[in-house]
PDB file of C-alpha atoms in Angstrom:
ATOM      1  CA  MET A   1     281.207 184.009  34.464  1.00 57.00           C
ATOM      2  CA  ILE A   2     283.366 186.912  36.128  1.00 53.00           C
ATOM      3  CA  LYS A   3     282.248 190.491  35.166  1.00 56.00           C
ATOM      4  CA  ARG A   4     284.688 193.328  35.153  1.00 60.00           C
ATOM      5  CA  ALA A   5     284.095 196.374  37.371  1.00 52.00           C
ATOM      6  CA  PRO A   6     281.530 198.940  36.257  1.00 48.00           C
ATOM      7  CA  ARG A   7     282.907 201.810  34.235  1.00 43.00           C
ATOM      8  CA  ASP A   8     282.403 205.505  34.984  1.00 38.00           C
ATOM      9  CA  PRO A   9     283.607 207.751  32.240  1.00 33.00           C
ATOM     10  CA  LEU A  10     283.442 210.764  34.353  1.00 28.00           C
ATOM     11  CA  ARG A  11     286.373 209.378  36.432  1.00 32.00           C
ATOM     12  CA  LEU A  12     288.984 209.347  33.552  1.00 32.00           C
ATOM     13  CA  GLY A  13     290.552 212.701  34.262  1.00 32.00           C
ATOM     14  CA  PRO A  14     294.462 212.826  34.776  1.00 30.00           C
ATOM     15  CA  CYS A  15     294.137 212.506  38.535  1.00 29.00           C
ATOM     16  CA  SER A  16     291.396 210.045  38.619  1.00 28.00           C
ATOM     17  CA  ILE A  17     291.775 206.579  40.414  1.00 27.00           C
ATOM     18  CA  ARG A  18     289.062 203.919  41.255  1.00 29.00           C
ATOM     19  CA  GLY A  19     287.693 203.985  44.637  1.00 30.00           C
ATOM     20  CA  ALA A  20     288.916 201.169  47.051  1.00 30.00           C
ATOM     21  CA  GLY A  21     285.654 199.559  46.914  1.00 28.00           C
ATOM     22  CA  ARG A  22     285.839 199.118  43.146  1.00 29.00           C
ATOM     23  CA  MET A  23     289.458 197.864  42.829  1.00 32.00           C
ATOM     24  CA  LEU A  24     289.717 194.361  41.657  1.00 33.00           C
ATOM     25  CA  ARG A  25     291.603 192.137  44.223  1.00 33.00           C
ATOM     26  CA  VAL A  26     291.437 188.659  42.747  1.00 35.00           C
ATOM     27  CA  GLY A  27     292.305 185.365  44.645  1.00 36.00           C
ATOM     28  CA  LEU A  28     293.719 182.135  43.101  1.00 37.00           C
ATOM     29  CA  MET A  29     290.226 180.521  42.564  1.00 35.00           C
ATOM     30  CA  ALA A  30     288.119 183.590  42.028  1.00 36.00           C
ATOM     31  CA  LEU A  31     288.223 183.487  38.243  1.00 42.00           C
ATOM     32  CA  GLY A  32     288.183 179.734  37.712  1.00 46.00           C
ATOM     33  CA  PHE A  33     291.870 179.413  37.661  1.00 49.00           C
ATOM     34  CA  VAL A  34     293.102 176.150  39.276  1.00 47.00           C
ATOM     35  CA  ALA A  35     296.790 175.468  39.841  1.00 41.00           C
ATOM     36  CA  GLY A  36     296.905 171.913  41.227  1.00 42.00           C
ATOM     37  CA  ALA A  37     297.127 171.347  44.956  1.00 39.00           C
ATOM     38  CA  THR A  38     296.150 173.783  47.853  1.00 38.00           C
ATOM     39  CA  PRO A  39     297.454 177.156  46.960  1.00 39.00           C
ATOM     40  CA  ALA A  40     300.286 178.727  49.134  1.00 39.00           C
ATOM     41  CA  PHE A  41     300.267 182.454  48.928  1.00 38.00           C
ATOM     42  CA  ALA A  42     303.804 182.826  50.196  1.00 41.00           C
ATOM     43  CA  ASP A  43     304.562 185.697  47.878  1.00 87.00           C
ATOM     44  CA  ILE A  44     301.851 187.423  45.578  1.00 95.00           C
ATOM     45  CA  VAL A  45     298.383 187.665  47.250  1.00 95.00           C
ATOM     46  CA  ALA A  46     296.499 190.117  45.057  1.00 97.00           C
ATOM     47  CA  ALA A  47     296.722 191.991  41.824  1.00 98.00           C
ATOM     48  CA  ARG A  48     294.614 194.869  40.196  1.00 98.00           C
ATOM     49  CA  TYR A  49     294.442 197.096  37.164  1.00 98.00           C
ATOM     50  CA  GLU A  50     294.738 200.784  37.468  1.00 98.00           C
ATOM     51  CA  ALA A  51     295.090 203.834  35.333  1.00 98.00           C
ATOM     52  CA  PRO A  52     291.919 203.465  33.147  1.00 97.00           C
ATOM     53  CA  THR A  53     292.530 204.863  29.762  1.00 97.00           C
ATOM     54  CA  THR A  54     290.849 205.234  26.334  1.00 96.00           C
ATOM     55  CA  ARG A  55     294.012 205.088  24.170  1.00 96.00           C
ATOM     56  CA  TYR A  56     292.919 201.776  22.684  1.00 96.00           C
ATOM     57  CA  GLY A  57     289.481 202.092  21.224  1.00 90.00           C
ATOM     58  CA  HIS A  58     288.612 198.590  20.557  1.00 95.00           C
ATOM     59  CA  ALA A  59     285.690 198.170  23.139  1.00 93.00           C
ATOM     60  CA  VAL A  60     285.330 194.483  22.772  1.00 96.00           C
ATOM     61  CA  LEU A  61     284.336 194.331  26.455  1.00 96.00           C
ATOM     62  CA  GLY A  62     281.564 196.756  26.222  1.00 93.00           C
ATOM     63  CA  ASP A  63     283.156 200.208  26.556  1.00 94.00           C
ATOM     64  CA  ALA A  64     286.388 201.959  25.410  1.00 91.00           C
ATOM     65  CA  ILE A  65     288.091 201.987  28.838  1.00 95.00           C
ATOM     66  CA  GLU A  66     291.019 199.729  29.322  1.00 97.00           C
ATOM     67  CA  TYR A  67     293.955 199.907  31.815  1.00 98.00           C
ATOM     68  CA  GLY A  68     297.591 201.263  31.668  1.00 98.00           C
ATOM     69  CA  ALA A  69     298.974 199.814  34.966  1.00 98.00           C
ATOM     70  CA  LEU A  70     299.191 196.689  36.810  1.00 98.00           C
ATOM     71  CA  VAL A  71     299.554 196.640  40.784  1.00 97.00           C
ATOM     72  CA  ILE A  72     300.857 193.438  42.463  1.00 96.00           C
ATOM     73  CA  THR A  73     300.444 193.109  46.238  1.00 96.00           C
ATOM     74  CA  ALA A  74     302.679 190.721  48.326  1.00 94.00           C
ATOM     75  CA  ARG A  75     301.814 189.077  51.512  1.00 92.00           C
ATOM     76  CA  ASP A  76     303.733 191.713  53.541  1.00 90.00           C
ATOM     77  CA  GLY A  77     301.716 194.368  51.986  1.00 91.00           C
ATOM     78  CA  ALA A  78     304.382 195.710  49.705  1.00 91.00           C
ATOM     79  CA  GLU A  79     302.902 196.658  46.282  1.00 93.00           C
ATOM     80  CA  THR A  80     304.715 196.721  43.025  1.00 94.00           C
ATOM     81  CA  ARG A  81     303.338 198.945  40.113  1.00 97.00           C
ATOM     82  CA  PHE A  82     303.901 198.320  36.422  1.00 98.00           C
ATOM     83  CA  GLU A  83     303.147 201.079  33.973  1.00 98.00           C
ATOM     84  CA  LEU A  84     302.633 200.019  30.388  1.00 98.00           C
ATOM     85  CA  PRO A  85     304.081 202.301  27.564  1.00 98.00           C
ATOM     86  CA  GLN A  86     301.543 204.167  25.367  1.00 97.00           C
ATOM     87  CA  GLU A  87     301.303 201.474  22.717  1.00 98.00           C
ATOM     88  CA  LEU A  88     299.996 198.834  25.262  1.00 98.00           C
ATOM     89  CA  VAL A  89     297.061 198.400  27.387  1.00 98.00           C
ATOM     90  CA  PHE A  90     295.566 195.727  29.586  1.00 98.00           C
ATOM     91  CA  GLU A  91     292.413 194.771  27.643  1.00 98.00           C
ATOM     92  CA  ASP A  92     291.068 192.400  30.355  1.00 97.00           C
ATOM     93  CA  ILE A  93     288.483 191.617  32.919  1.00 95.00           C
ATOM     94  CA  ALA A  94     290.783 191.421  35.833  1.00 97.00           C
ATOM     95  CA  PRO A  95     294.240 189.998  36.462  1.00 98.00           C
ATOM     96  CA  ARG A  96     294.186 186.376  37.507  1.00 97.00           C
ATOM     97  CA  LEU A  97     296.424 184.618  40.216  1.00 97.00           C
ATOM     98  CA  ALA A  98     297.682 181.131  39.495  1.00 95.00           C
ATOM     99  CA  ASN A  99     300.886 179.034  40.285  1.00 93.00           C
ATOM    100  CA  VAL A 100     301.998 178.590  36.707  1.00 94.00           C
ATOM    101  CA  THR A 101     305.711 177.920  37.493  1.00 90.00           C
ATOM    102  CA  GLY A 102     305.210 174.920  39.909  1.00 84.00           C
ATOM    103  CA  ASP A 103     306.956 176.731  42.902  1.00 84.00           C
ATOM    104  CA  SER A 104     303.794 176.875  45.082  1.00 84.00           C
ATOM    105  CA  LYS A 105     303.696 180.763  44.747  1.00 90.00           C
ATOM    106  CA  PRO A 106     301.166 182.472  42.485  1.00 94.00           C
ATOM    107  CA  GLU A 107     301.976 184.431  39.328  1.00 96.00           C
ATOM    108  CA  VAL A 108     299.669 186.898  37.676  1.00 98.00           C
ATOM    109  CA  ILE A 109     298.073 186.187  34.320  1.00 98.00           C
ATOM    110  CA  THR A 110     296.915 189.070  32.206  1.00 98.00           C
ATOM    111  CA  VAL A 111     295.803 190.089  28.557  1.00 98.00           C
ATOM    112  CA  GLU A 112     297.781 192.918  27.018  1.00 98.00           C
ATOM    113  CA  ALA A 113     296.826 194.533  23.712  1.00 98.00           C
ATOM    114  CA  HIS A 114     299.151 196.607  21.396  1.00 98.00           C
ATOM    115  CA  GLN A 115     298.004 199.305  19.323  1.00 97.00           C
ATOM    116  CA  ASP A 116     299.256 197.697  16.101  1.00 97.00           C
ATOM    117  CA  LYS A 117     299.679 193.994  16.926  1.00 98.00           C
ATOM    118  CA  GLY A 118     296.505 193.110  19.025  1.00 98.00           C
ATOM    119  CA  ALA A 119     296.472 190.927  22.013  1.00 98.00           C
ATOM    120  CA  ARG A 120     298.821 188.511  23.867  1.00 98.00           C
ATOM    121  CA  LEU A 121     298.653 186.582  27.118  1.00 98.00           C
ATOM    122  CA  VAL A 122     301.309 187.589  29.634  1.00 98.00           C
ATOM    123  CA  ILE A 123     302.472 186.015  32.949  1.00 98.00           C
ATOM    124  CA  TRP A 124     303.896 188.372  35.568  1.00 97.00           C
ATOM    125  CA  GLY A 125     306.035 188.030  38.742  1.00 94.00           C
ATOM    126  CA  GLN A 126     306.949 190.609  41.099  1.00 91.00           C
ATOM    127  CA  GLN A 127     309.954 191.450  39.008  1.00 91.00           C
ATOM    128  CA  GLY A 128     307.992 191.968  35.856  1.00 95.00           C
ATOM    129  CA  ARG A 129     306.977 189.724  32.714  1.00 97.00           C
ATOM    130  CA  ILE A 130     308.003 186.140  33.046  1.00 95.00           C
ATOM    131  CA  PHE A 131     306.350 184.716  29.924  1.00 97.00           C
ATOM    132  CA  ALA A 132     304.413 185.914  27.035  1.00 98.00           C
ATOM    133  CA  THR A 133     302.665 184.549  23.929  1.00 98.00           C
ATOM    134  CA  PRO A 134     303.233 186.244  20.591  1.00 98.00           C
ATOM    135  CA  PHE A 135     300.889 189.087  19.772  1.00 98.00           C
ATOM    136  CA  ILE A 136     298.041 187.829  17.454  1.00 98.00           C
ATOM    137  CA  GLY A 137     299.543 190.216  14.848  1.00 97.00           C
ATOM    138  CA  THR A 138     296.697 192.564  13.975  1.00 96.00           C
ATOM    139  CA  ARG A 139     295.120 195.715  15.674  1.00 96.00           C
ATOM    140  CA  TYR A 140     291.817 194.949  17.556  1.00 96.00           C
ATOM    141  CA  ARG A 141     292.260 191.309  17.673  1.00 97.00           C
ATOM    142  CA  TRP A 142     291.771 189.772  21.236  1.00 98.00           C
ATOM    143  CA  LEU A 143     291.905 186.565  23.296  1.00 98.00           C
ATOM    144  CA  ALA A 144     289.890 185.351  26.253  1.00 98.00           C
ATOM    145  CA  PRO A 145     291.518 183.304  28.869  1.00 98.00           C
ATOM    146  CA  VAL A 146     289.814 179.998  29.953  1.00 98.00           C
ATOM    147  CA  GLY A 147     292.091 178.913  32.834  1.00 97.00           C
ATOM    148  CA  ALA A 148     295.339 177.626  34.181  1.00 96.00           C
ATOM    149  CA  ALA A 149     295.817 174.104  35.612  1.00 95.00           C
ATOM    150  CA  ASP A 150     297.811 170.888  35.297  1.00 95.00           C
ATOM    151  CA  PHE A 151     295.110 169.537  33.024  1.00 95.00           C
ATOM    152  CA  ASP A 152     297.037 166.215  32.283  1.00 92.00           C
ATOM    153  CA  GLY A 153     298.564 165.371  35.569  1.00 91.00           C
ATOM    154  CA  ASP A 154     302.168 165.634  34.477  1.00 91.00           C
ATOM    155  CA  GLY A 155     303.227 168.142  37.008  1.00 91.00           C
ATOM    156  CA  HIS A 156     303.448 171.046  34.464  1.00 92.00           C
ATOM    157  CA  ILE A 157     300.930 173.807  34.349  1.00 94.00           C
ATOM    158  CA  GLU A 158     299.030 174.351  31.014  1.00 96.00           C
ATOM    159  CA  ILE A 159     297.163 177.745  30.229  1.00 97.00           C
ATOM    160  CA  ALA A 160     294.270 177.763  27.976  1.00 98.00           C
ATOM    161  CA  TYR A 161     292.765 180.650  26.084  1.00 98.00           C
ATOM    162  CA  ILE A 162     290.576 181.133  23.188  1.00 98.00           C
ATOM    163  CA  ASP A 163     292.367 183.149  20.234  1.00 98.00           C
ATOM    164  CA  ARG A 164     289.942 185.644  18.787  1.00 98.00           C
ATOM    165  CA  PRO A 165     286.705 184.122  20.240  1.00 98.00           C
ATOM    166  CA  HIS A 166     284.599 186.179  17.650  1.00 98.00           C
ATOM    167  CA  LEU A 167     286.729 185.310  14.591  1.00 97.00           C
ATOM    168  CA  ALA A 168     289.353 182.433  14.828  1.00 98.00           C
ATOM    169  CA  LYS A 169     287.397 180.765  17.612  1.00 98.00           C
ATOM    170  CA  THR A 170     290.484 178.632  18.385  1.00 98.00           C
ATOM    171  CA  LEU A 171     291.470 177.112  21.771  1.00 98.00           C
ATOM    172  CA  ARG A 172     295.119 177.317  22.286  1.00 98.00           C
ATOM    173  CA  ILE A 173     296.845 175.459  25.112  1.00 98.00           C
ATOM    174  CA  TRP A 174     300.354 176.455  26.287  1.00 97.00           C
ATOM    175  CA  ARG A 175     302.576 174.661  28.724  1.00 96.00           C
ATOM    176  CA  VAL A 176     305.066 176.042  31.246  1.00 92.00           C
ATOM    177  CA  GLU A 177     308.225 173.827  31.563  1.00 89.00           C
ATOM    178  CA  GLY A 178     311.063 175.469  33.617  1.00 88.00           C
ATOM    179  CA  ASP A 179     312.113 178.264  31.503  1.00 91.00           C
ATOM    180  CA  SER A 180     309.999 177.148  28.505  1.00 92.00           C
ATOM    181  CA  PHE A 181     306.528 178.351  27.454  1.00 95.00           C
ATOM    182  CA  ARG A 182     305.210 176.778  24.374  1.00 96.00           C
ATOM    183  CA  GLU A 183     301.987 175.964  22.679  1.00 97.00           C
ATOM    184  CA  ILE A 184     301.168 172.290  22.803  1.00 96.00           C
ATOM    185  CA  ALA A 185     297.604 171.938  21.423  1.00 97.00           C
ATOM    186  CA  THR A 186     294.826 173.813  19.530  1.00 97.00           C
ATOM    187  CA  LEU A 187     291.129 173.108  18.898  1.00 98.00           C
ATOM    188  CA  SER A 188     288.942 175.085  16.464  1.00 98.00           C
ATOM    189  CA  GLY A 189     285.313 175.937  16.640  1.00 98.00           C
ATOM    190  CA  VAL A 190     284.895 177.108  20.154  1.00 98.00           C
ATOM    191  CA  SER A 191     284.260 180.339  21.893  1.00 98.00           C
ATOM    192  CA  ASN A 192     283.874 181.886  25.452  1.00 98.00           C
ATOM    193  CA  HIS A 193     283.005 185.599  24.657  1.00 98.00           C
ATOM    194  CA  ARG A 194     280.403 187.590  22.694  1.00 97.00           C
ATOM    195  CA  ILE A 195     281.250 191.166  21.536  1.00 96.00           C
ATOM    196  CA  GLY A 196     280.188 193.687  24.073  1.00 95.00           C
ATOM    197  CA  GLU A 197     279.874 191.520  27.037  1.00 96.00           C
ATOM    198  CA  ASP A 198     281.930 192.559  30.073  1.00 96.00           C
ATOM    199  CA  PHE A 199     282.561 188.943  31.146  1.00 96.00           C
ATOM    200  CA  ILE A 200     284.149 185.750  29.866  1.00 97.00           C
ATOM    201  CA  SER A 201     281.820 182.715  29.883  1.00 97.00           C
ATOM    202  CA  GLY A 202     282.758 179.214  31.155  1.00 97.00           C
ATOM    203  CA  GLY A 203     285.971 178.390  32.795  1.00 98.00           C
ATOM    204  CA  LEU A 204     287.375 175.369  34.507  1.00 98.00           C
ATOM    205  CA  ARG A 205     285.657 172.529  36.591  1.00 97.00           C
ATOM    206  CA  ASP A 206     286.706 169.418  38.269  1.00 96.00           C
ATOM    207  CA  CYS A 207     283.888 166.787  38.420  1.00 95.00           C
ATOM    208  CA  GLY A 208     286.141 164.000  39.789  1.00 93.00           C
ATOM    209  CA  GLN A 209     287.734 163.152  36.376  1.00 89.00           C
ATOM    210  CA  GLY A 210     290.308 165.752  36.203  1.00 93.00           C
ATOM    211  CA  ILE A 211     290.182 169.467  35.425  1.00 96.00           C
ATOM    212  CA  GLU A 212     288.119 170.273  32.451  1.00 97.00           C
ATOM    213  CA  MET A 213     287.452 173.490  30.396  1.00 98.00           C
ATOM    214  CA  VAL A 214     283.971 174.720  29.817  1.00 98.00           C
ATOM    215  CA  VAL A 215     283.311 176.718  26.738  1.00 98.00           C
ATOM    216  CA  SER A 216     280.545 177.229  24.026  1.00 98.00           C
ATOM    217  CA  ASP A 217     280.520 175.892  20.470  1.00 98.00           C
ATOM    218  CA  GLU A 218     281.372 178.511  17.907  1.00 97.00           C
ATOM    219  CA  ALA A 219     277.713 179.139  16.982  1.00 98.00           C
ATOM    220  CA  TRP A 220     276.647 179.604  20.639  1.00 98.00           C
ATOM    221  CA  ARG A 221     274.162 176.742  20.574  1.00 97.00           C
ATOM    222  CA  LYS A 222     275.500 174.256  23.178  1.00 97.00           C
ATOM    223  CA  VAL A 223     277.909 174.387  26.161  1.00 98.00           C
ATOM    224  CA  GLN A 224     280.909 172.082  25.604  1.00 98.00           C
ATOM    225  CA  VAL A 225     283.478 170.480  27.911  1.00 98.00           C
ATOM    226  CA  ILE A 226     287.045 169.924  26.973  1.00 98.00           C
ATOM    227  CA  GLY A 227     289.595 167.560  28.647  1.00 97.00           C
ATOM    228  CA  PHE A 228     293.173 167.325  28.012  1.00 96.00           C
ATOM    229  CA  SER A 229     295.249 164.163  28.248  1.00 91.00           C
ATOM    230  CA  ALA A 230     298.461 162.776  26.661  1.00 86.00           C
ATOM    231  CA  ASP A 231     298.744 166.044  24.607  1.00 85.00           C
ATOM    232  CA  ARG A 232     295.245 165.418  23.139  1.00 91.00           C
ATOM    233  CA  VAL A 233     292.181 167.629  23.332  1.00 94.00           C
ATOM    234  CA  ILE A 234     288.964 165.624  24.177  1.00 95.00           C
ATOM    235  CA  LEU A 235     285.835 167.422  23.429  1.00 96.00           C
ATOM    236  CA  HIS A 236     282.258 166.425  24.255  1.00 95.00           C
ATOM    237  CA  ASP A 237     278.934 168.248  23.976  1.00 96.00           C
ATOM    238  CA  THR A 238     276.375 168.827  26.658  1.00 96.00           C
ATOM    239  CA  ASP A 239     272.542 169.533  26.456  1.00 95.00           C
ATOM    240  CA  ALA A 240     273.097 172.894  28.130  1.00 97.00           C
ATOM    241  CA  ILE A 241     272.279 176.118  26.345  1.00 96.00           C
ATOM    242  CA  PRO A 242     275.214 178.653  26.490  1.00 97.00           C
ATOM    243  CA  ASP A 243     273.359 181.290  28.607  1.00 97.00           C
ATOM    244  CA  ALA A 244     274.057 182.180  32.436  1.00 96.00           C
ATOM    245  CA  THR A 245     271.978 179.174  33.484  1.00 97.00           C
ATOM    246  CA  GLY A 246     273.438 176.616  31.269  1.00 97.00           C
ATOM    247  CA  PHE A 247     277.019 177.525  31.972  1.00 97.00           C
ATOM    248  CA  ALA A 248     276.375 177.501  35.566  1.00 97.00           C
ATOM    249  CA  ARG A 249     274.801 174.101  35.483  1.00 97.00           C
ATOM    250  CA  VAL A 250     277.737 172.686  33.522  1.00 98.00           C
ATOM    251  CA  MET A 251     280.314 174.402  35.833  1.00 97.00           C
ATOM    252  CA  ALA A 252     278.500 172.698  38.706  1.00 97.00           C
ATOM    253  CA  CYS A 253     278.785 169.176  37.031  1.00 96.00           C
ATOM    254  CA  GLN A 254     275.053 169.040  36.534  1.00 94.00           C
ATOM    255  CA  ASP A 255     275.201 168.237  32.894  1.00 86.00           C
ATOM    256  CA  GLY A 256     274.773 164.438  33.244  1.00 63.00           C
TER     257      GLY A 256
END
């Protein structure tokens, strides 16, 4: 479970920025995102959100502060900054790095939210957006990423997230194939976030049988593990309670 940085409402003035020690610099594996073989950071090496803003008052992550800018850092130290228009924010924990295009170079995965259309998942490169899912379609509707990996071993990267973890509670899996980004599977009745928490629970694990997703059931009574093979979602329960200890045990392959 990865928490987002603490908030300081007093630092929201027009000239405020986060101190260097509080900026989010996230490596490929840091948020449970797995992208096949050993990562090769030949290009993007870090990403962070900047420009905290209260212009989108959803507060699903525990406060009203979101972000208006994404900064991507390359291996040579060069930084590229993307400013969102006023109708958009990054409603997210932190940007995630994962090689989703299969070129051995990481891209950046984020969650954007639109004032009228709700959230969408977006993949960025140094030149800007590469892929995006459709917006959910309604203001204050959110999605929580699970992880990115080649779940079924076919050489293409899948990206999983839970669409409206408090309402629809639906796992959606999308696949990147060349220039195509399409949804390939769904599963209802699961969640990975509760309103007001500043972290997303579960993530990805590899216990020797391929990469699996770790989530909660929709009622938050048990931790569940999801595999994906031959375009089929494979769900099994564990005996772990979906709290910090239970999730940690399952993520560490200690669920029997």
